[in-house]
PDB file of C-alpha atoms in Angstrom:
ATOM      1  CA  ALA L   1    -102.731  28.867 115.064  1.00  0.00           C
ATOM      2  CA  LYS L   2     -98.898  29.180 115.959  1.00  0.00           C
ATOM      3  CA  ALA L   3     -96.809  27.199 117.609  1.00  0.00           C
ATOM      4  CA  MET L   4     -93.268  27.594 118.873  1.00  0.00           C
ATOM      5  CA  LYS L   5     -90.734  24.646 120.015  1.00  0.00           C
ATOM      6  CA  PHE L   6     -87.599  25.032 122.134  1.00  0.00           C
ATOM      7  CA  ARG L   7     -85.438  21.929 122.478  1.00  0.00           C
ATOM      8  CA  ASP L   8     -82.186  21.435 123.978  1.00  0.00           C
ATOM      9  CA  GLY L   9     -80.319  17.955 124.774  1.00  0.00           C
ATOM     10  CA  TYR L  10     -81.121  14.477 124.403  1.00  0.00           C
ATOM     11  CA  LEU L  11     -84.787  13.445 124.655  1.00  0.00           C
ATOM     12  CA  ILE L  12     -86.082   9.929 124.032  1.00  0.00           C
ATOM     13  CA  SER L  13     -89.485   9.746 122.317  1.00  0.00           C
ATOM     14  CA  THR L  14     -90.461   6.125 121.929  1.00  0.00           C
ATOM     15  CA  GLY L  15     -90.593   2.708 123.596  1.00  0.00           C
ATOM     16  CA  GLU L  16     -90.703   1.564 127.133  1.00  0.00           C
ATOM     17  CA  PRO L  17     -88.043   3.746 128.462  1.00  0.00           C
ATOM     18  CA  LYS L  18     -90.324   6.582 127.569  1.00  0.00           C
ATOM     19  CA  LYS L  19     -92.655   5.686 130.278  1.00  0.00           C
ATOM     20  CA  HIS L  20     -90.033   5.587 133.032  1.00  0.00           C
ATOM     21  CA  TYR L  21     -87.670   8.545 131.588  1.00  0.00           C
ATOM     22  CA  ILE L  22     -90.125  11.287 130.353  1.00  0.00           C
ATOM     23  CA  SER L  23     -91.984  13.515 132.844  1.00  0.00           C
ATOM     24  CA  GLU L  24     -94.583  15.439 130.750  1.00  0.00           C
ATOM     25  CA  ALA L  25     -96.974  18.137 131.725  1.00  0.00           C
ATOM     26  CA  VAL L  26     -99.551  20.150 129.838  1.00  0.00           C
ATOM     27  CA  ARG L  27    -101.274  23.329 130.959  1.00  0.00           C
ATOM     28  CA  HIS L  28    -104.077  25.751 129.139  1.00  0.00           C
ATOM     29  CA  VAL L  29    -103.810  29.532 129.957  1.00  0.00           C
ATOM     30  CA  LEU L  30    -106.916  31.590 129.327  1.00  0.00           C
ATOM     31  CA  MET L  31    -105.935  35.238 127.959  1.00  0.00           C
ATOM     32  CA  ARG L  32    -107.772  37.791 126.443  1.00  0.00           C
ATOM     33  CA  GLN L  33    -107.018  37.034 123.022  1.00  0.00           C
ATOM     34  CA  GLY L  34    -107.453  33.407 123.313  1.00  0.00           C
ATOM     35  CA  VAL L  35    -106.212  30.071 124.837  1.00  0.00           C
ATOM     36  CA  LEU L  36    -102.349  29.546 125.340  1.00  0.00           C
ATOM     37  CA  GLY L  37    -101.439  25.800 125.473  1.00  0.00           C
ATOM     38  CA  ILE L  38     -97.944  24.832 126.930  1.00  0.00           C
ATOM     39  CA  LYS L  39     -96.460  21.288 126.908  1.00  0.00           C
ATOM     40  CA  VAL L  40     -93.302  20.457 128.622  1.00  0.00           C
ATOM     41  CA  LYS L  41     -91.394  17.327 128.428  1.00  0.00           C
ATOM     42  CA  ILE L  42     -88.434  16.720 130.657  1.00  0.00           C
ATOM     43  CA  MET L  43     -86.108  13.600 130.723  1.00  0.00           C
ATOM     44  CA  LEU L  44     -85.178  12.445 134.145  1.00  0.00           C
ATOM     45  CA  ALA L  45     -81.423  11.271 134.677  1.00  0.00           C
ATOM     46  CA  HIS L  46     -80.892   7.725 135.561  1.00  0.00           C
ATOM     47  CA  ASP L  47     -80.757   7.323 139.432  1.00  0.00           C
ATOM     48  CA  PRO L  48     -79.266   3.753 140.673  1.00  0.00           C
ATOM     49  CA  GLU L  49     -81.258   4.526 143.954  1.00  0.00           C
ATOM     50  CA  GLY L  50     -84.341   5.385 142.438  1.00  0.00           C
ATOM     51  CA  ARG L  51     -85.012   8.621 144.361  1.00  0.00           C
ATOM     52  CA  MET L  52     -84.555  11.163 141.812  1.00  0.00           C
ATOM     53  CA  GLY L  53     -84.769   9.405 138.556  1.00  0.00           C
ATOM     54  CA  PRO L  54     -85.663   5.761 137.258  1.00  0.00           C
ATOM     55  CA  LYS L  55     -83.700   2.915 138.643  1.00  0.00           C
ATOM     56  CA  ILE L  56     -83.644   1.196 135.389  1.00  0.00           C
ATOM     57  CA  PRO L  57     -80.739   1.947 132.977  1.00  0.00           C
ATOM     58  CA  LEU L  58     -81.520   2.833 129.276  1.00  0.00           C
ATOM     59  CA  PRO L  59     -81.307  -0.244 127.161  1.00  0.00           C
ATOM     60  CA  ASP L  60     -78.832   1.628 124.871  1.00  0.00           C
ATOM     61  CA  ASN L  61     -76.447   2.110 127.510  1.00  0.00           C
ATOM     62  CA  VAL L  62     -73.149   0.657 125.936  1.00  0.00           C
ATOM     63  CA  ILE L  63     -70.282  -0.737 128.282  1.00  0.00           C
ATOM     64  CA  ILE L  64     -66.691  -0.753 126.883  1.00  0.00           C
ATOM     65  CA  HIS L  65     -64.546  -3.433 128.395  1.00  0.00           C
ATOM     66  CA  GLU L  66     -60.828  -3.585 128.166  1.00  0.00           C
ATOM     67  CA  PRO L  67     -59.510  -5.682 125.257  1.00  0.00           C
ATOM     68  CA  LYS L  68     -57.957  -8.956 126.190  1.00  0.00           C
ATOM     69  CA  GLU L  69     -54.307  -9.709 125.785  1.00  0.00           C
ATOM     70  CA  GLU L  70     -53.602 -10.890 122.374  1.00  0.00           C
ATOM     71  CA  VAL L  71     -51.653 -14.011 121.750  1.00  0.00           C
ATOM     72  CA  PRO L  72     -49.299 -13.311 118.617  1.00  0.00           C
ATOM     73  CA  VAL L  73     -50.218 -15.311 115.561  1.00  0.00           C
ATOM     74  CA  MET L  74     -47.443 -17.496 114.148  1.00  0.00           C
ATOM     75  CA  GLN L  75     -46.764 -16.876 110.357  1.00  0.00           C
ATOM     76  CA  PRO L  76     -46.166 -19.661 108.497  1.00  0.00           C
ATOM     77  CA  ALA L  77     -42.479 -20.499 107.261  1.00  0.00           C
ATOM     78  CA  ALA L  78     -41.547 -18.190 104.028  1.00  0.00           C
ATOM     79  CA  GLU L  79     -41.583 -20.348 101.250  1.00  0.00           C
ATOM     80  CA  GLU L  80     -40.055 -19.426  97.529  1.00  0.00           C
ATOM     81  CA  GLY L  81     -42.800 -18.363  95.409  1.00  0.00           C
ATOM     82  CA  TYR L  82     -46.393 -19.684  95.022  1.00  0.00           C
ATOM     83  CA  GLY L  83     -47.898 -22.265  92.900  1.00  0.00           C
ATOM     84  CA  GLY L  84     -46.277 -25.332  93.815  1.00  0.00           C
ATOM     85  CA  GLY L  85     -42.745 -25.067  92.111  1.00  0.00           C
ATOM     86  CA  TYR L  86     -43.748 -24.335  88.715  1.00  0.00           C
ATOM     87  CA  GLU L  87     -41.151 -21.496  88.676  1.00  0.00           C
ATOM     88  CA  ASP L  88     -38.311 -24.015  87.712  1.00  0.00           C
ATOM     89  CA  GLN L  89     -40.134 -25.220  84.477  1.00  0.00           C
TER      90      GLN L  89
END
C-alpha cells in the first residue's frame, strides 16, 4: 500500500475544538488497479455569527492587553557602604 500526505497551514487534531472546527470526509474510488482512498480534513475559520464556521472561539486564543501605567518605585536613600558601619574599625 502506498500513502501520500499533503498538508498546509494550521490543523488542530485533538480535544473538544476538533469536533467543532474540523470538517472531515472519506471517499473510496474503485479503479481498475484497485481501490483508491481519499481522506480530507479542513479546519473551519472562527465566525462570530456562526454562519460559515464555529461560533465558539479556540481556547488557545490569547488576548494581549495594553500595560497599565507604572508607578515609579522610590529608591532607598544611598548610604555609605554596607554592613552597619564596620568600615570605621
